[in-house]
Amino acid sequence: MKKIESKFQLIIGIFFLAYSAYPFLTKASLVPYIFFAPLGIWNIIDGIFQRKSHQNGVYHPGMWIAMVLWVMVIIYIYLFQPAYVKDPVFYIYIIPFVVILVLALYEQKRIRKYQKAIKPYENAIKANPKDTTAWNNKGATIAKFKSYPAAIQCFNRAIEINPKEAAALYNIGVVLMELGNLHEALKYYNMAQDLDPGFKNAKKAGEMILEL
């Protein structure tokens, strides 16, 4: 979802930056088109930032700043340039705002769900920073939200505490398999099985990769 949002923001940013050049290409009034330039630039920058940011899948707060600026432009047009409200182009401006607002609200809901899911494990880690089970469960929970780098950090922390933590090695294999890195995933499954020969899930996952 995050990639969709960042791409959508980049497209909107480019659209509004190009739209701000309209009065320079025609005899149209410079106002309110000039307001589209900073809005377009902000959305482009924020979209790029989101594409590079993966930590815990948390939505970048700059998104909301961009939306506040967006609302300010809409209010300005409505109050001080009422003629533009009758222009169909104005509604072309409104539609992407509504779409990206829905995406942002969805992401906020996902963040709350994410925070609620990992809270028990964070509390356990706070009480005992060397609780490998808590680190492993936190990583597995984060992985369900597709935040794989943050999940692997948790698994690696569990392994640092206890190098014989077979479950953490197995979970790294699961993440690598999700990312399509089957060779590395098999390596971690084998390591988990070496530490715990009775680890059926690791054995089954390794055999599944070999059958592909």
JSON list of C-alpha atoms in Angstrom, two decimals:
[
{"chain": "A", "resi": 1, "resn": "MET", "atom": "CA", "xyz": [0.00, 0.00, 0.00]},
{"chain": "A", "resi": 2, "resn": "LYS", "atom": "CA", "xyz": [2.81, 2.33, 0.86]},
{"chain": "A", "resi": 3, "resn": "LYS", "atom": "CA", "xyz": [4.34, 2.06, -2.64]},
{"chain": "A", "resi": 4, "resn": "ILE", "atom": "CA", "xyz": [0.96, 2.85, -4.19]},
{"chain": "A", "resi": 5, "resn": "GLU", "atom": "CA", "xyz": [0.62, 5.96, -2.01]},
{"chain": "A", "resi": 6, "resn": "SER", "atom": "CA", "xyz": [4.14, 7.21, -2.79]},
{"chain": "A", "resi": 7, "resn": "LYS", "atom": "CA", "xyz": [3.65, 6.71, -6.54]},
{"chain": "A", "resi": 8, "resn": "PHE", "atom": "CA", "xyz": [0.29, 8.47, -6.38]},
{"chain": "A", "resi": 9, "resn": "GLN", "atom": "CA", "xyz": [1.87, 11.38, -4.53]},
{"chain": "A", "resi": 10, "resn": "LEU", "atom": "CA", "xyz": [4.65, 11.66, -7.09]},
{"chain": "A", "resi": 11, "resn": "ILE", "atom": "CA", "xyz": [2.11, 11.73, -9.92]},
{"chain": "A", "resi": 12, "resn": "ILE", "atom": "CA", "xyz": [0.02, 14.38, -8.15]},
{"chain": "A", "resi": 13, "resn": "GLY", "atom": "CA", "xyz": [3.13, 16.45, -7.41]},
{"chain": "A", "resi": 14, "resn": "ILE", "atom": "CA", "xyz": [4.19, 16.42, -11.05]},
{"chain": "A", "resi": 15, "resn": "PHE", "atom": "CA", "xyz": [0.62, 17.22, -12.13]},
{"chain": "A", "resi": 16, "resn": "PHE", "atom": "CA", "xyz": [0.34, 20.30, -9.89]},
{"chain": "A", "resi": 17, "resn": "LEU", "atom": "CA", "xyz": [3.84, 21.51, -10.69]},
{"chain": "A", "resi": 18, "resn": "ALA", "atom": "CA", "xyz": [2.97, 21.38, -14.39]},
{"chain": "A", "resi": 19, "resn": "TYR", "atom": "CA", "xyz": [-0.42, 22.96, -13.68]},
{"chain": "A", "resi": 20, "resn": "SER", "atom": "CA", "xyz": [1.28, 25.91, -11.95]},
{"chain": "A", "resi": 21, "resn": "ALA", "atom": "CA", "xyz": [2.93, 26.78, -15.29]},
{"chain": "A", "resi": 22, "resn": "TYR", "atom": "CA", "xyz": [-0.50, 27.29, -16.94]},
{"chain": "A", "resi": 23, "resn": "PRO", "atom": "CA", "xyz": [-0.64, 31.11, -16.51]},
{"chain": "A", "resi": 24, "resn": "PHE", "atom": "CA", "xyz": [2.84, 31.46, -17.98]},
{"chain": "A", "resi": 25, "resn": "LEU", "atom": "CA", "xyz": [1.72, 29.63, -21.12]},
{"chain": "A", "resi": 26, "resn": "THR", "atom": "CA", "xyz": [-1.56, 31.53, -21.44]},
{"chain": "A", "resi": 27, "resn": "LYS", "atom": "CA", "xyz": [-3.02, 34.87, -20.44]},
{"chain": "A", "resi": 28, "resn": "ALA", "atom": "CA", "xyz": [-4.72, 33.42, -17.37]},
{"chain": "A", "resi": 29, "resn": "SER", "atom": "CA", "xyz": [-4.37, 35.13, -14.00]},
{"chain": "A", "resi": 30, "resn": "LEU", "atom": "CA", "xyz": [-1.33, 34.06, -12.03]},
{"chain": "A", "resi": 31, "resn": "VAL", "atom": "CA", "xyz": [-3.55, 33.53, -8.97]},
{"chain": "A", "resi": 32, "resn": "PRO", "atom": "CA", "xyz": [-4.37, 30.87, -7.82]},
{"chain": "A", "resi": 33, "resn": "TYR", "atom": "CA", "xyz": [-2.13, 28.82, -10.09]},
{"chain": "A", "resi": 34, "resn": "ILE", "atom": "CA", "xyz": [1.02, 29.99, -8.34]},
{"chain": "A", "resi": 35, "resn": "PHE", "atom": "CA", "xyz": [-0.13, 28.11, -5.23]},
{"chain": "A", "resi": 36, "resn": "PHE", "atom": "CA", "xyz": [0.11, 24.82, -7.09]},
{"chain": "A", "resi": 37, "resn": "ALA", "atom": "CA", "xyz": [3.90, 25.11, -7.45]},
{"chain": "A", "resi": 38, "resn": "PRO", "atom": "CA", "xyz": [4.86, 24.68, -3.75]},
{"chain": "A", "resi": 39, "resn": "LEU", "atom": "CA", "xyz": [2.13, 22.07, -3.34]},
{"chain": "A", "resi": 40, "resn": "GLY", "atom": "CA", "xyz": [3.47, 20.11, -6.30]},
{"chain": "A", "resi": 41, "resn": "ILE", "atom": "CA", "xyz": [7.08, 20.36, -5.09]},
{"chain": "A", "resi": 42, "resn": "TRP", "atom": "CA", "xyz": [6.08, 19.25, -1.58]},
{"chain": "A", "resi": 43, "resn": "ASN", "atom": "CA", "xyz": [4.17, 16.22, -2.86]},
{"chain": "A", "resi": 44, "resn": "ILE", "atom": "CA", "xyz": [7.06, 15.19, -5.09]},
{"chain": "A", "resi": 45, "resn": "ILE", "atom": "CA", "xyz": [9.59, 15.44, -2.24]},
{"chain": "A", "resi": 46, "resn": "ASP", "atom": "CA", "xyz": [7.30, 13.64, 0.19]},
{"chain": "A", "resi": 47, "resn": "GLY", "atom": "CA", "xyz": [6.56, 10.93, -2.35]},
{"chain": "A", "resi": 48, "resn": "ILE", "atom": "CA", "xyz": [10.29, 10.33, -2.90]},
{"chain": "A", "resi": 49, "resn": "PHE", "atom": "CA", "xyz": [10.88, 10.27, 0.87]},
{"chain": "A", "resi": 50, "resn": "GLN", "atom": "CA", "xyz": [8.20, 7.63, 1.35]},
{"chain": "A", "resi": 51, "resn": "ARG", "atom": "CA", "xyz": [9.71, 5.44, -1.38]},
{"chain": "A", "resi": 52, "resn": "LYS", "atom": "CA", "xyz": [13.02, 5.46, 0.53]},
{"chain": "A", "resi": 53, "resn": "SER", "atom": "CA", "xyz": [11.49, 5.03, 3.98]},
{"chain": "A", "resi": 54, "resn": "HIS", "atom": "CA", "xyz": [10.63, 1.52, 5.13]},
{"chain": "A", "resi": 55, "resn": "GLN", "atom": "CA", "xyz": [11.00, 1.63, 8.92]},
{"chain": "A", "resi": 56, "resn": "ASN", "atom": "CA", "xyz": [8.02, -0.18, 10.45]},
{"chain": "A", "resi": 57, "resn": "GLY", "atom": "CA", "xyz": [5.84, 0.88, 7.53]},
{"chain": "A", "resi": 58, "resn": "VAL", "atom": "CA", "xyz": [4.87, 4.03, 9.40]},
{"chain": "A", "resi": 59, "resn": "TYR", "atom": "CA", "xyz": [3.32, 6.74, 7.28]},
{"chain": "A", "resi": 60, "resn": "HIS", "atom": "CA", "xyz": [5.51, 9.82, 6.94]},
{"chain": "A", "resi": 61, "resn": "PRO", "atom": "CA", "xyz": [3.93, 12.84, 8.77]},
{"chain": "A", "resi": 62, "resn": "GLY", "atom": "CA", "xyz": [4.89, 15.07, 5.87]},
{"chain": "A", "resi": 63, "resn": "MET", "atom": "CA", "xyz": [1.88, 13.59, 4.09]},
{"chain": "A", "resi": 64, "resn": "TRP", "atom": "CA", "xyz": [-0.45, 15.35, 6.49]},
{"chain": "A", "resi": 65, "resn": "ILE", "atom": "CA", "xyz": [1.47, 18.63, 6.12]},
{"chain": "A", "resi": 66, "resn": "ALA", "atom": "CA", "xyz": [0.99, 18.37, 2.36]},
{"chain": "A", "resi": 67, "resn": "MET", "atom": "CA", "xyz": [-2.72, 17.77, 2.85]},
{"chain": "A", "resi": 68, "resn": "VAL", "atom": "CA", "xyz": [-3.05, 20.82, 5.15]},
{"chain": "A", "resi": 69, "resn": "LEU", "atom": "CA", "xyz": [-1.41, 22.94, 2.46]},
{"chain": "A", "resi": 70, "resn": "TRP", "atom": "CA", "xyz": [-3.76, 21.36, -0.05]},
{"chain": "A", "resi": 71, "resn": "VAL", "atom": "CA", "xyz": [-6.82, 22.31, 2.03]},
{"chain": "A", "resi": 72, "resn": "MET", "atom": "CA", "xyz": [-5.52, 25.87, 2.40]},
{"chain": "A", "resi": 73, "resn": "VAL", "atom": "CA", "xyz": [-5.31, 26.23, -1.38]},
{"chain": "A", "resi": 74, "resn": "ILE", "atom": "CA", "xyz": [-8.86, 24.86, -1.77]},
{"chain": "A", "resi": 75, "resn": "ILE", "atom": "CA", "xyz": [-10.19, 27.29, 0.87]},
{"chain": "A", "resi": 76, "resn": "TYR", "atom": "CA", "xyz": [-8.35, 30.21, -0.73]},
{"chain": "A", "resi": 77, "resn": "ILE", "atom": "CA", "xyz": [-9.83, 29.42, -4.14]},
{"chain": "A", "resi": 78, "resn": "TYR", "atom": "CA", "xyz": [-13.31, 28.98, -2.70]},
{"chain": "A", "resi": 79, "resn": "LEU", "atom": "CA", "xyz": [-13.26, 32.24, -0.67]},
{"chain": "A", "resi": 80, "resn": "PHE", "atom": "CA", "xyz": [-11.20, 34.60, -2.82]},
{"chain": "A", "resi": 81, "resn": "GLN", "atom": "CA", "xyz": [-11.46, 33.18, -6.33]},
{"chain": "A", "resi": 82, "resn": "PRO", "atom": "CA", "xyz": [-15.10, 31.96, -6.52]},
{"chain": "A", "resi": 83, "resn": "ALA", "atom": "CA", "xyz": [-15.04, 32.10, -10.32]},
{"chain": "A", "resi": 84, "resn": "TYR", "atom": "CA", "xyz": [-12.63, 29.18, -10.35]},
{"chain": "A", "resi": 85, "resn": "VAL", "atom": "CA", "xyz": [-15.09, 27.04, -8.34]},
{"chain": "A", "resi": 86, "resn": "LYS", "atom": "CA", "xyz": [-17.32, 26.89, -11.43]},
{"chain": "A", "resi": 87, "resn": "ASP", "atom": "CA", "xyz": [-14.39, 25.74, -13.53]},
{"chain": "A", "resi": 88, "resn": "PRO", "atom": "CA", "xyz": [-14.40, 21.94, -14.13]},
{"chain": "A", "resi": 89, "resn": "VAL", "atom": "CA", "xyz": [-10.64, 22.01, -13.65]},
{"chain": "A", "resi": 90, "resn": "PHE", "atom": "CA", "xyz": [-11.22, 22.88, -9.99]},
{"chain": "A", "resi": 91, "resn": "TYR", "atom": "CA", "xyz": [-12.91, 19.51, -9.45]},
{"chain": "A", "resi": 92, "resn": "ILE", "atom": "CA", "xyz": [-10.04, 17.76, -11.16]},
{"chain": "A", "resi": 93, "resn": "TYR", "atom": "CA", "xyz": [-8.02, 19.32, -8.36]},
{"chain": "A", "resi": 94, "resn": "ILE", "atom": "CA", "xyz": [-10.45, 18.05, -5.70]},
{"chain": "A", "resi": 95, "resn": "ILE", "atom": "CA", "xyz": [-10.64, 14.42, -6.87]},
{"chain": "A", "resi": 96, "resn": "PRO", "atom": "CA", "xyz": [-7.00, 13.45, -6.20]},
{"chain": "A", "resi": 97, "resn": "PHE", "atom": "CA", "xyz": [-7.23, 15.15, -2.81]},
{"chain": "A", "resi": 98, "resn": "VAL", "atom": "CA", "xyz": [-10.16, 12.91, -1.85]},
{"chain": "A", "resi": 99, "resn": "VAL", "atom": "CA", "xyz": [-8.37, 9.81, -3.14]},
{"chain": "A", "resi": 100, "resn": "ILE", "atom": "CA", "xyz": [-5.15, 10.51, -1.26]},
{"chain": "A", "resi": 101, "resn": "LEU", "atom": "CA", "xyz": [-7.14, 11.41, 1.88]},
{"chain": "A", "resi": 102, "resn": "VAL", "atom": "CA", "xyz": [-8.78, 7.98, 1.78]},
{"chain": "A", "resi": 103, "resn": "LEU", "atom": "CA", "xyz": [-5.36, 6.35, 1.33]},
{"chain": "A", "resi": 104, "resn": "ALA", "atom": "CA", "xyz": [-3.96, 8.35, 4.25]},
{"chain": "A", "resi": 105, "resn": "LEU", "atom": "CA", "xyz": [-6.86, 7.42, 6.54]},
{"chain": "A", "resi": 106, "resn": "TYR", "atom": "CA", "xyz": [-6.43, 3.77, 5.59]},
{"chain": "A", "resi": 107, "resn": "GLU", "atom": "CA", "xyz": [-2.74, 3.98, 6.44]},
{"chain": "A", "resi": 108, "resn": "GLN", "atom": "CA", "xyz": [-3.50, 5.60, 9.79]},
{"chain": "A", "resi": 109, "resn": "LYS", "atom": "CA", "xyz": [-5.86, 2.73, 10.58]},
{"chain": "A", "resi": 110, "resn": "ARG", "atom": "CA", "xyz": [-3.13, 0.27, 9.62]},
{"chain": "A", "resi": 111, "resn": "ILE", "atom": "CA", "xyz": [-0.64, 2.06, 11.89]},
{"chain": "A", "resi": 112, "resn": "ARG", "atom": "CA", "xyz": [-2.99, 1.83, 14.87]},
{"chain": "A", "resi": 113, "resn": "LYS", "atom": "CA", "xyz": [-3.49, -1.87, 14.19]},
{"chain": "A", "resi": 114, "resn": "TYR", "atom": "CA", "xyz": [0.28, -2.32, 13.89]},
{"chain": "A", "resi": 115, "resn": "GLN", "atom": "CA", "xyz": [1.00, -0.47, 17.14]},
{"chain": "A", "resi": 116, "resn": "LYS", "atom": "CA", "xyz": [-1.63, -2.49, 18.99]},
{"chain": "A", "resi": 117, "resn": "ALA", "atom": "CA", "xyz": [-0.21, -5.77, 17.63]},
{"chain": "A", "resi": 118, "resn": "ILE", "atom": "CA", "xyz": [3.40, -5.15, 18.72]},
{"chain": "A", "resi": 119, "resn": "LYS", "atom": "CA", "xyz": [2.65, -3.44, 22.04]},
{"chain": "A", "resi": 120, "resn": "PRO", "atom": "CA", "xyz": [2.64, -6.67, 24.15]},
{"chain": "A", "resi": 121, "resn": "TYR", "atom": "CA", "xyz": [6.07, -7.64, 22.79]},
{"chain": "A", "resi": 122, "resn": "GLU", "atom": "CA", "xyz": [7.48, -4.15, 23.28]},
{"chain": "A", "resi": 123, "resn": "ASN", "atom": "CA", "xyz": [6.29, -4.24, 26.88]},
{"chain": "A", "resi": 124, "resn": "ALA", "atom": "CA", "xyz": [7.94, -7.64, 27.35]},
{"chain": "A", "resi": 125, "resn": "ILE", "atom": "CA", "xyz": [11.19, -6.35, 25.82]},
{"chain": "A", "resi": 126, "resn": "LYS", "atom": "CA", "xyz": [11.07, -3.28, 28.04]},
{"chain": "A", "resi": 127, "resn": "ALA", "atom": "CA", "xyz": [10.73, -5.55, 31.08]},
{"chain": "A", "resi": 128, "resn": "ASN", "atom": "CA", "xyz": [13.46, -7.88, 29.84]},
{"chain": "A", "resi": 129, "resn": "PRO", "atom": "CA", "xyz": [15.58, -6.64, 26.89]},
{"chain": "A", "resi": 130, "resn": "LYS", "atom": "CA", "xyz": [17.10, -10.12, 26.54]},
{"chain": "A", "resi": 131, "resn": "ASP", "atom": "CA", "xyz": [13.77, -11.90, 26.03]},
{"chain": "A", "resi": 132, "resn": "THR", "atom": "CA", "xyz": [14.46, -13.66, 22.72]},
{"chain": "A", "resi": 133, "resn": "THR", "atom": "CA", "xyz": [10.89, -14.94, 22.45]},
{"chain": "A", "resi": 134, "resn": "ALA", "atom": "CA", "xyz": [9.56, -11.38, 22.64]},
{"chain": "A", "resi": 135, "resn": "TRP", "atom": "CA", "xyz": [12.05, -10.18, 20.01]},
{"chain": "A", "resi": 136, "resn": "ASN", "atom": "CA", "xyz": [11.16, -13.08, 17.76]},
{"chain": "A", "resi": 137, "resn": "ASN", "atom": "CA", "xyz": [7.40, -12.59, 18.16]},
{"chain": "A", "resi": 138, "resn": "LYS", "atom": "CA", "xyz": [7.74, -8.86, 17.59]},
{"chain": "A", "resi": 139, "resn": "GLY", "atom": "CA", "xyz": [9.63, -9.51, 14.37]},
{"chain": "A", "resi": 140, "resn": "ALA", "atom": "CA", "xyz": [7.05, -12.07, 13.19]},
{"chain": "A", "resi": 141, "resn": "THR", "atom": "CA", "xyz": [4.26, -9.58, 13.88]},
{"chain": "A", "resi": 142, "resn": "ILE", "atom": "CA", "xyz": [6.05, -6.78, 12.03]},
{"chain": "A", "resi": 143, "resn": "ALA", "atom": "CA", "xyz": [6.62, -9.13, 9.08]},
{"chain": "A", "resi": 144, "resn": "LYS", "atom": "CA", "xyz": [2.85, -9.58, 8.77]},
{"chain": "A", "resi": 145, "resn": "PHE", "atom": "CA", "xyz": [2.68, -5.85, 7.99]},
{"chain": "A", "resi": 146, "resn": "LYS", "atom": "CA", "xyz": [5.26, -6.34, 5.19]},
{"chain": "A", "resi": 147, "resn": "SER", "atom": "CA", "xyz": [7.86, -4.25, 7.05]},
{"chain": "A", "resi": 148, "resn": "TYR", "atom": "CA", "xyz": [10.58, -6.79, 6.38]},
{"chain": "A", "resi": 149, "resn": "PRO", "atom": "CA", "xyz": [13.74, -4.77, 7.22]},
{"chain": "A", "resi": 150, "resn": "ALA", "atom": "CA", "xyz": [12.38, -3.91, 10.68]},
{"chain": "A", "resi": 151, "resn": "ALA", "atom": "CA", "xyz": [11.30, -7.54, 11.18]},
{"chain": "A", "resi": 152, "resn": "ILE", "atom": "CA", "xyz": [14.76, -8.86, 10.30]},
{"chain": "A", "resi": 153, "resn": "GLN", "atom": "CA", "xyz": [16.29, -6.41, 12.79]},
{"chain": "A", "resi": 154, "resn": "CYS", "atom": "CA", "xyz": [14.19, -8.01, 15.54]},
{"chain": "A", "resi": 155, "resn": "PHE", "atom": "CA", "xyz": [15.18, -11.54, 14.49]},
{"chain": "A", "resi": 156, "resn": "ASN", "atom": "CA", "xyz": [18.85, -10.55, 14.37]},
{"chain": "A", "resi": 157, "resn": "ARG", "atom": "CA", "xyz": [18.54, -9.05, 17.84]},
{"chain": "A", "resi": 158, "resn": "ALA", "atom": "CA", "xyz": [17.17, -12.37, 19.13]},
{"chain": "A", "resi": 159, "resn": "ILE", "atom": "CA", "xyz": [20.10, -14.19, 17.50]},
{"chain": "A", "resi": 160, "resn": "GLU", "atom": "CA", "xyz": [22.59, -11.74, 19.02]},
{"chain": "A", "resi": 161, "resn": "ILE", "atom": "CA", "xyz": [21.19, -12.54, 22.45]},
{"chain": "A", "resi": 162, "resn": "ASN", "atom": "CA", "xyz": [21.06, -16.28, 21.77]},
{"chain": "A", "resi": 163, "resn": "PRO", "atom": "CA", "xyz": [22.96, -17.56, 18.69]},
{"chain": "A", "resi": 164, "resn": "LYS", "atom": "CA", "xyz": [21.07, -20.85, 19.04]},
{"chain": "A", "resi": 165, "resn": "GLU", "atom": "CA", "xyz": [17.65, -19.22, 18.58]},
{"chain": "A", "resi": 166, "resn": "ALA", "atom": "CA", "xyz": [16.37, -21.54, 15.85]},
{"chain": "A", "resi": 167, "resn": "ALA", "atom": "CA", "xyz": [12.97, -19.85, 15.61]},
{"chain": "A", "resi": 168, "resn": "ALA", "atom": "CA", "xyz": [14.56, -16.49, 14.70]},
{"chain": "A", "resi": 169, "resn": "LEU", "atom": "CA", "xyz": [16.69, -18.13, 12.01]},
{"chain": "A", "resi": 170, "resn": "TYR", "atom": "CA", "xyz": [13.59, -19.82, 10.62]},
{"chain": "A", "resi": 171, "resn": "ASN", "atom": "CA", "xyz": [11.68, -16.54, 10.58]},
{"chain": "A", "resi": 172, "resn": "ILE", "atom": "CA", "xyz": [14.48, -14.82, 8.68]},
{"chain": "A", "resi": 173, "resn": "GLY", "atom": "CA", "xyz": [14.13, -17.62, 6.14]},
{"chain": "A", "resi": 174, "resn": "VAL", "atom": "CA", "xyz": [10.40, -16.94, 5.92]},
{"chain": "A", "resi": 175, "resn": "VAL", "atom": "CA", "xyz": [11.02, -13.24, 5.24]},
{"chain": "A", "resi": 176, "resn": "LEU", "atom": "CA", "xyz": [13.69, -13.98, 2.64]},
{"chain": "A", "resi": 177, "resn": "MET", "atom": "CA", "xyz": [11.32, -16.41, 0.96]},
{"chain": "A", "resi": 178, "resn": "GLU", "atom": "CA", "xyz": [8.65, -13.70, 0.85]},
{"chain": "A", "resi": 179, "resn": "LEU", "atom": "CA", "xyz": [11.19, -11.42, -0.81]},
{"chain": "A", "resi": 180, "resn": "GLY", "atom": "CA", "xyz": [11.96, -14.11, -3.39]},
{"chain": "A", "resi": 181, "resn": "ASN", "atom": "CA", "xyz": [15.48, -14.85, -2.15]},
{"chain": "A", "resi": 182, "resn": "LEU", "atom": "CA", "xyz": [15.06, -18.62, -2.08]},
{"chain": "A", "resi": 183, "resn": "HIS", "atom": "CA", "xyz": [18.76, -19.47, -1.94]},
{"chain": "A", "resi": 184, "resn": "GLU", "atom": "CA", "xyz": [19.33, -17.41, 1.24]},
{"chain": "A", "resi": 185, "resn": "ALA", "atom": "CA", "xyz": [16.01, -18.59, 2.69]},
{"chain": "A", "resi": 186, "resn": "LEU", "atom": "CA", "xyz": [17.09, -22.23, 2.31]},
{"chain": "A", "resi": 187, "resn": "LYS", "atom": "CA", "xyz": [20.35, -21.39, 4.06]},
{"chain": "A", "resi": 188, "resn": "TYR", "atom": "CA", "xyz": [18.49, -20.07, 7.12]},
{"chain": "A", "resi": 189, "resn": "TYR", "atom": "CA", "xyz": [16.05, -22.98, 7.14]},
{"chain": "A", "resi": 190, "resn": "ASN", "atom": "CA", "xyz": [18.98, -25.40, 7.18]},
{"chain": "A", "resi": 191, "resn": "MET", "atom": "CA", "xyz": [20.66, -23.44, 9.99]},
{"chain": "A", "resi": 192, "resn": "ALA", "atom": "CA", "xyz": [17.46, -23.59, 12.04]},
{"chain": "A", "resi": 193, "resn": "GLN", "atom": "CA", "xyz": [17.14, -27.31, 11.46]},
{"chain": "A", "resi": 194, "resn": "ASP", "atom": "CA", "xyz": [20.79, -27.91, 12.38]},
{"chain": "A", "resi": 195, "resn": "LEU", "atom": "CA", "xyz": [20.18, -26.22, 15.73]},
{"chain": "A", "resi": 196, "resn": "ASP", "atom": "CA", "xyz": [16.86, -27.99, 16.24]},
{"chain": "A", "resi": 197, "resn": "PRO", "atom": "CA", "xyz": [16.60, -31.27, 14.25]},
{"chain": "A", "resi": 198, "resn": "GLY", "atom": "CA", "xyz": [12.98, -31.59, 15.36]},
{"chain": "A", "resi": 199, "resn": "PHE", "atom": "CA", "xyz": [12.00, -28.25, 13.82]},
{"chain": "A", "resi": 200, "resn": "LYS", "atom": "CA", "xyz": [9.36, -29.60, 11.39]},
{"chain": "A", "resi": 201, "resn": "ASN", "atom": "CA", "xyz": [8.43, -26.23, 9.87]},
{"chain": "A", "resi": 202, "resn": "ALA", "atom": "CA", "xyz": [12.05, -25.51, 8.94]},
{"chain": "A", "resi": 203, "resn": "LYS", "atom": "CA", "xyz": [12.41, -28.96, 7.38]},
{"chain": "A", "resi": 204, "resn": "LYS", "atom": "CA", "xyz": [9.14, -28.63, 5.46]},
{"chain": "A", "resi": 205, "resn": "ALA", "atom": "CA", "xyz": [10.00, -25.13, 4.19]},
{"chain": "A", "resi": 206, "resn": "GLY", "atom": "CA", "xyz": [13.45, -26.26, 3.06]},
{"chain": "A", "resi": 207, "resn": "GLU", "atom": "CA", "xyz": [12.02, -29.25, 1.21]},
{"chain": "A", "resi": 208, "resn": "MET", "atom": "CA", "xyz": [9.46, -27.02, -0.47]},
{"chain": "A", "resi": 209, "resn": "ILE", "atom": "CA", "xyz": [12.20, -24.79, -1.85]},
{"chain": "A", "resi": 210, "resn": "LEU", "atom": "CA", "xyz": [14.17, -27.79, -3.13]},
{"chain": "A", "resi": 211, "resn": "GLU", "atom": "CA", "xyz": [11.08, -29.00, -4.98]},
{"chain": "A", "resi": 212, "resn": "LEU", "atom": "CA", "xyz": [10.69, -25.70, -6.84]}
]
